[in-house]
Amino acid sequence: MPKPKNAMEIFQVLDKSNCRECMEKTCLAFAGAVYLGRRSIEECPKLDRETIERFSEKSEHENSIEQNRDAYLADLKKQVARIDLSAAAERLGGRFSDGRLTLKVLGKDFSVDAAGNLSADIHVNPWVAIPFLDYVLNGKGITPSGRWVSFRELKEGQERYPLFQKRCEAAMKQVADHYTDLFDDMVHIFGGRQVAEAFESDISVVLHPLPKFPMMICYWKPEDGLASSLNTFFDEKGADNLEIGSIFSLGAGLALMFERLSQRHGFS
Ligand code: SF4
């Protein structure tokens, strides 16, 4: 269905019991949060699958992004086939051997050969393959500064934030709310590092989805009737190594990986 015109359209399908299981004070508050993209409709446990699917359909904009994604990925592979991979390895701090450039992605080897073919120690989804190839082609090898900024503070981040919030932060938050081992998995499976709680969060983990592109994920647990929250932060200099479209793609790809992981453990 097309995007709801207002929060009341969402409110109409809710249970209206104000039961607070979604951690919002009222159903109306929940409807408003869904309308603004802060919450996802499936976070109300009282809704049936049909209603959830009706309200979760992708917008035309999202559909066009997905259609263009595959063409863009094919184009990036062609471009990579035309560059000197050994020079790229030097620029990016990677390894070049047997005609392949290898970089660490989430602590695992991720390689591309001279024909643009990808191989990795982890499952490669297209959302992650795109930023990897973009990084190989255009990454400047700039060293991160250690100062964290939000997606909105990145160049052109403000206008892309609503979709990033939905496809990355809201999707990750939903996994984190139900699958409490997620942050341990980030550390043990994805080579992350738990750091001092930043921005007064309850948990902060730094991941390295690309060598000079750290990303911090902060999670606030639900408390005193307030819903949980999850935000991502990027190094202000590291983000010079990747353009905003690729950062969006990376966030969506990581959220998808975390969802799959929680499904494998029977949490969704
Ligand atoms: S979970 Fe939230 S939205 Fe759903 S019925 Fe309860 S208060 Fe309303």
mmCIF file of C-alpha atoms and ligand atoms in Angstrom, residues 14-28 30-31 43-46, ligand 1:
data_model
loop_
_atom_site.group_PDB
_atom_site.id
_atom_site.type_symbol
_atom_site.label_atom_id
_atom_site.label_comp_id
_atom_site.label_asym_id
_atom_site.label_seq_id
_atom_site.Cartn_x
_atom_site.Cartn_y
_atom_site.Cartn_z
ATOM 1 C CA LEU A 14 -3.993 -0.890 16.043
ATOM 2 C CA ASP A 15 -5.580 -2.692 18.966
ATOM 3 C CA LYS A 16 -6.170 0.628 20.835
ATOM 4 C CA SER A 17 -5.745 -1.099 24.199
ATOM 5 C CA ASN A 18 -2.773 1.092 25.167
ATOM 6 C CA CYS A 19 -1.230 -2.070 26.608
ATOM 7 C CA ARG A 20 2.330 -0.595 26.338
ATOM 8 C CA GLU A 21 3.915 -3.851 25.223
ATOM 9 C CA CYS A 22 5.585 -1.843 22.455
ATOM 10 C CA MET A 23 7.022 0.405 25.239
ATOM 11 C CA GLU A 24 5.178 3.478 23.939
ATOM 12 C CA LYS A 25 2.709 5.112 26.325
ATOM 13 C CA THR A 26 -0.288 4.788 23.994
ATOM 14 C CA CYS A 27 -1.259 3.231 20.678
ATOM 15 C CA LEU A 28 -1.491 6.753 19.271
ATOM 16 C CA PHE A 30 3.164 4.244 18.636
ATOM 17 C CA ALA A 31 1.277 5.185 15.447
ATOM 18 C CA GLU A 43 6.900 -3.950 16.866
ATOM 19 C CA CYS A 44 3.262 -4.052 18.010
ATOM 20 C CA PRO A 45 2.812 -7.691 19.041
ATOM 21 C CA LYS A 46 -0.977 -7.453 18.706
HETATM 22 S S1 SF4 B 1 1.727 -2.824 21.762
HETATM 23 FE FE1 SF4 B 1 1.620 -0.599 21.611
HETATM 24 S S2 SF4 B 1 0.556 -0.191 19.711
HETATM 25 FE FE2 SF4 B 1 0.246 -2.337 20.178
HETATM 26 S S3 SF4 B 1 -1.698 -2.381 21.242
HETATM 27 FE FE3 SF4 B 1 -0.138 -2.209 22.811
HETATM 28 S S4 SF4 B 1 0.156 0.010 23.147
HETATM 29 FE FE4 SF4 B 1 -1.007 -0.270 21.271
#
